[in-house]
PDB file of C-alpha atoms in Angstrom:
ATOM      1  CA  MET A 555      -0.030  -0.022   0.013  1.00 87.00           C
ATOM      2  CA  ILE A 556       1.392   3.382  -0.958  1.00 91.00           C
ATOM      3  CA  TYR A 557      -0.037   6.880  -0.490  1.00 91.00           C
ATOM      4  CA  ALA A 558       1.341  10.125  -1.900  1.00 94.00           C
ATOM      5  CA  GLN A 559       0.074  13.623  -1.430  1.00 95.00           C
ATOM      6  CA  PHE A 560       0.615  16.465  -3.894  1.00 96.00           C
ATOM      7  CA  VAL A 561       0.365  20.224  -3.789  1.00 96.00           C
ATOM      8  CA  ASP A 562      -2.063  20.690  -6.734  1.00 95.00           C
ATOM      9  CA  ASP A 563      -4.493  18.909  -9.054  1.00 92.00           C
ATOM     10  CA  ILE A 564      -2.067  18.809 -11.976  1.00 94.00           C
ATOM     11  CA  SER A 565       0.588  17.051  -9.864  1.00 96.00           C
ATOM     12  CA  THR A 566      -1.987  14.600  -8.520  1.00 96.00           C
ATOM     13  CA  GLN A 567      -3.195  13.694 -12.016  1.00 95.00           C
ATOM     14  CA  GLY A 568       0.452  13.356 -13.149  1.00 96.00           C
ATOM     15  CA  GLY A 569       1.269  11.043 -10.274  1.00 96.00           C
ATOM     16  CA  PHE A 570      -1.738   8.848 -11.105  1.00 97.00           C
ATOM     17  CA  GLN A 571      -0.711   8.735 -14.781  1.00 96.00           C
ATOM     18  CA  ARG A 572       2.799   7.661 -13.846  1.00 96.00           C
ATOM     19  CA  LEU A 573       1.505   4.726 -11.792  1.00 95.00           C
ATOM     20  CA  VAL A 574      -0.763   3.428 -14.494  1.00 96.00           C
ATOM     21  CA  SER A 575       1.252   4.465 -17.630  1.00 95.00           C
ATOM     22  CA  GLY A 576       2.411   0.903 -18.471  1.00 92.00           C
ATOM     23  CA  VAL A 577      -1.106  -0.596 -18.408  1.00 94.00           C
ATOM     24  CA  SER A 578      -3.355  -1.027 -21.442  1.00 93.00           C
ATOM     25  CA  PHE A 579      -6.903  -0.687 -20.217  1.00 94.00           C
ATOM     26  CA  THR A 580      -9.639  -2.453 -22.123  1.00 93.00           C
ATOM     27  CA  GLN A 581     -12.621  -1.898 -19.744  1.00 92.00           C
ATOM     28  CA  ASN A 582     -14.286   1.252 -18.425  1.00 92.00           C
ATOM     29  CA  SER A 583     -14.983  -0.023 -14.936  1.00 92.00           C
ATOM     30  CA  CYS A 584     -13.511  -2.017 -12.012  1.00 91.00           C
ATOM     31  CA  GLY A 585     -16.132  -4.377 -10.700  1.00 86.00           C
ATOM     32  CA  PRO A 586     -15.893  -7.803  -9.101  1.00 81.00           C
ATOM     33  CA  SER A 587     -16.648  -9.561 -12.358  1.00 71.00           C
ATOM     34  CA  THR A 588     -14.797  -7.157 -14.682  1.00 66.00           C
ATOM     35  CA  PRO A 589     -11.490  -8.310 -16.175  1.00 76.00           C
ATOM     36  CA  LEU A 590      -8.641  -6.591 -14.357  1.00 89.00           C
ATOM     37  CA  SER A 591      -8.045  -3.994 -17.009  1.00 93.00           C
ATOM     38  CA  GLY A 592     -10.387  -1.157 -16.051  1.00 94.00           C
ATOM     39  CA  ARG A 593     -10.280   2.523 -15.496  1.00 95.00           C
ATOM     40  CA  GLN A 594     -13.143   4.723 -14.299  1.00 94.00           C
ATOM     41  CA  LYS A 595     -14.153   7.884 -12.419  1.00 94.00           C
ATOM     42  CA  TYR A 596     -15.572   7.539  -8.935  1.00 90.00           C
ATOM     43  CA  SER A 597     -17.626   9.763  -6.691  1.00 87.00           C
ATOM     44  CA  ASN A 598     -18.223  10.462  -3.020  1.00 82.00           C
ATOM     45  CA  SER A 599     -21.598  11.823  -1.825  1.00 82.00           C
ATOM     46  CA  GLY A 600     -22.592  12.379  -5.467  1.00 86.00           C
ATOM     47  CA  LYS A 601     -19.511  14.415  -6.344  1.00 88.00           C
ATOM     48  CA  GLN A 602     -16.845  13.065  -8.708  1.00 90.00           C
ATOM     49  CA  VAL A 603     -13.597  13.094  -6.722  1.00 89.00           C
ATOM     50  CA  GLY A 604     -11.110  10.886  -8.495  1.00 92.00           C
ATOM     51  CA  GLU A 605     -10.175   8.018 -10.783  1.00 95.00           C
ATOM     52  CA  LEU A 606      -9.830   4.317 -10.090  1.00 95.00           C
ATOM     53  CA  ALA A 607      -7.802   1.785 -12.102  1.00 96.00           C
ATOM     54  CA  CYS A 608      -7.610  -1.952 -11.705  1.00 96.00           C
ATOM     55  CA  HIS A 609      -5.186  -4.363 -13.379  1.00 96.00           C
ATOM     56  CA  GLN A 610      -3.294  -7.579 -12.978  1.00 94.00           C
ATOM     57  CA  ASP A 611       0.474  -7.139 -12.873  1.00 93.00           C
ATOM     58  CA  PRO A 612       2.106  -9.349 -15.522  1.00 91.00           C
ATOM     59  CA  ASP A 613       5.216  -9.889 -13.423  1.00 93.00           C
ATOM     60  CA  ASP A 614       3.887 -10.920 -10.048  1.00 93.00           C
ATOM     61  CA  GLY A 615       0.258 -11.790 -11.045  1.00 93.00           C
ATOM     62  CA  ASP A 616      -1.221  -9.691  -8.229  1.00 94.00           C
ATOM     63  CA  ALA A 617      -4.377  -7.571  -8.544  1.00 95.00           C
ATOM     64  CA  TYR A 618      -3.677  -3.842  -8.283  1.00 96.00           C
ATOM     65  CA  LEU A 619      -5.997  -0.939  -7.476  1.00 96.00           C
ATOM     66  CA  THR A 620      -4.675   2.518  -8.155  1.00 96.00           C
ATOM     67  CA  TRP A 621      -6.802   5.631  -7.345  1.00 95.00           C
ATOM     68  CA  SER A 622      -6.658   9.374  -7.067  1.00 95.00           C
ATOM     69  CA  SER A 623      -8.582  11.561  -4.647  1.00 92.00           C
ATOM     70  CA  GLU A 624      -8.308  14.907  -6.274  1.00 88.00           C
ATOM     71  CA  ASP A 625     -10.072  16.955  -3.574  1.00 87.00           C
ATOM     72  CA  VAL A 626      -7.451  15.915  -1.000  1.00 91.00           C
ATOM     73  CA  LYS A 627      -4.684  15.664  -3.675  1.00 95.00           C
ATOM     74  CA  ILE A 628      -3.600  12.088  -3.036  1.00 95.00           C
ATOM     75  CA  ILE A 629      -2.917   8.999  -5.073  1.00 96.00           C
ATOM     76  CA  ALA A 630      -2.803   5.523  -3.622  1.00 95.00           C
ATOM     77  CA  GLN A 631      -2.058   1.993  -4.787  1.00 96.00           C
ATOM     78  CA  ALA A 632      -2.801  -1.332  -3.081  1.00 95.00           C
ATOM     79  CA  HIS A 633      -2.337  -4.905  -4.282  1.00 95.00           C
ATOM     80  CA  ALA A 634      -3.262  -8.396  -3.205  1.00 94.00           C
ATOM     81  CA  PRO A 635      -3.050 -11.859  -4.680  1.00 94.00           C
ATOM     82  CA  LEU A 636      -5.361 -12.224  -7.673  1.00 93.00           C
ATOM     83  CA  ALA A 637      -7.634 -14.676  -5.716  1.00 91.00           C
ATOM     84  CA  SER A 638      -8.259 -11.891  -3.204  1.00 92.00           C
ATOM     85  CA  TYR A 639      -9.287  -9.206  -5.753  1.00 92.00           C
ATOM     86  CA  GLY A 640     -12.936  -9.159  -4.616  1.00 90.00           C
ATOM     87  CA  GLN A 641     -11.848  -8.559  -1.008  1.00 92.00           C
ATOM     88  CA  LEU A 642      -9.398  -5.812  -2.213  1.00 92.00           C
ATOM     89  CA  LEU A 643     -12.178  -4.053  -4.063  1.00 90.00           C
ATOM     90  CA  SER A 644     -14.513  -4.236  -1.052  1.00 89.00           C
ATOM     91  CA  TRP A 645     -11.765  -2.882   1.164  1.00 90.00           C
ATOM     92  CA  TRP A 646     -11.232   0.059  -1.254  1.00 89.00           C
ATOM     93  CA  LYS A 647     -14.839   1.076  -0.973  1.00 85.00           C
ATOM     94  CA  THR A 648     -14.345   1.850   2.736  1.00 83.00           C
ATOM     95  CA  ALA A 649     -10.608   2.761   2.847  1.00 77.00           C
ATOM     96  CA  GLY A 650      -8.839   6.036   3.043  1.00 62.00           C
ATOM     97  CA  PRO A 651     -10.093   9.566   3.661  1.00 55.00           C
ATOM     98  CA  LEU A 652     -12.960   9.137   1.174  1.00 55.00           C
ATOM     99  CA  HIS A 653     -15.354   6.276   0.599  1.00 55.00           C
ATOM    100  CA  GLY A 654     -15.522   5.742  -3.146  1.00 54.00           C
ATOM    101  CA  THR A 655     -18.506   4.778  -5.263  1.00 56.00           C
ATOM    102  CA  ALA A 656     -17.931   3.817  -8.881  1.00 54.00           C
ATOM    103  CA  THR A 657     -19.758   6.136 -11.278  1.00 48.00           C
TER     104      THR A 657
END
């Protein structure tokens, strides 16, 4: 699990882009039954606050979630064994300073 905080929105978006730059996304969501190749916006209390990406790392085989929370200017990344992806996604929905809801 990593967290990084930035000074402005542009830096936050750039940090997110760097973490996911090597991934080719084929889906527009990260759900429990979605192939691990998704990228989507998410909201908190009806307001869009960031972006979520999910993918499987080709080297270690783990499931990765990467997200930004632009209103608090953070990016974060967590990973778990592929078999635990559903639990990782459930954890993400209640983790951190914001509770995310996929939009």
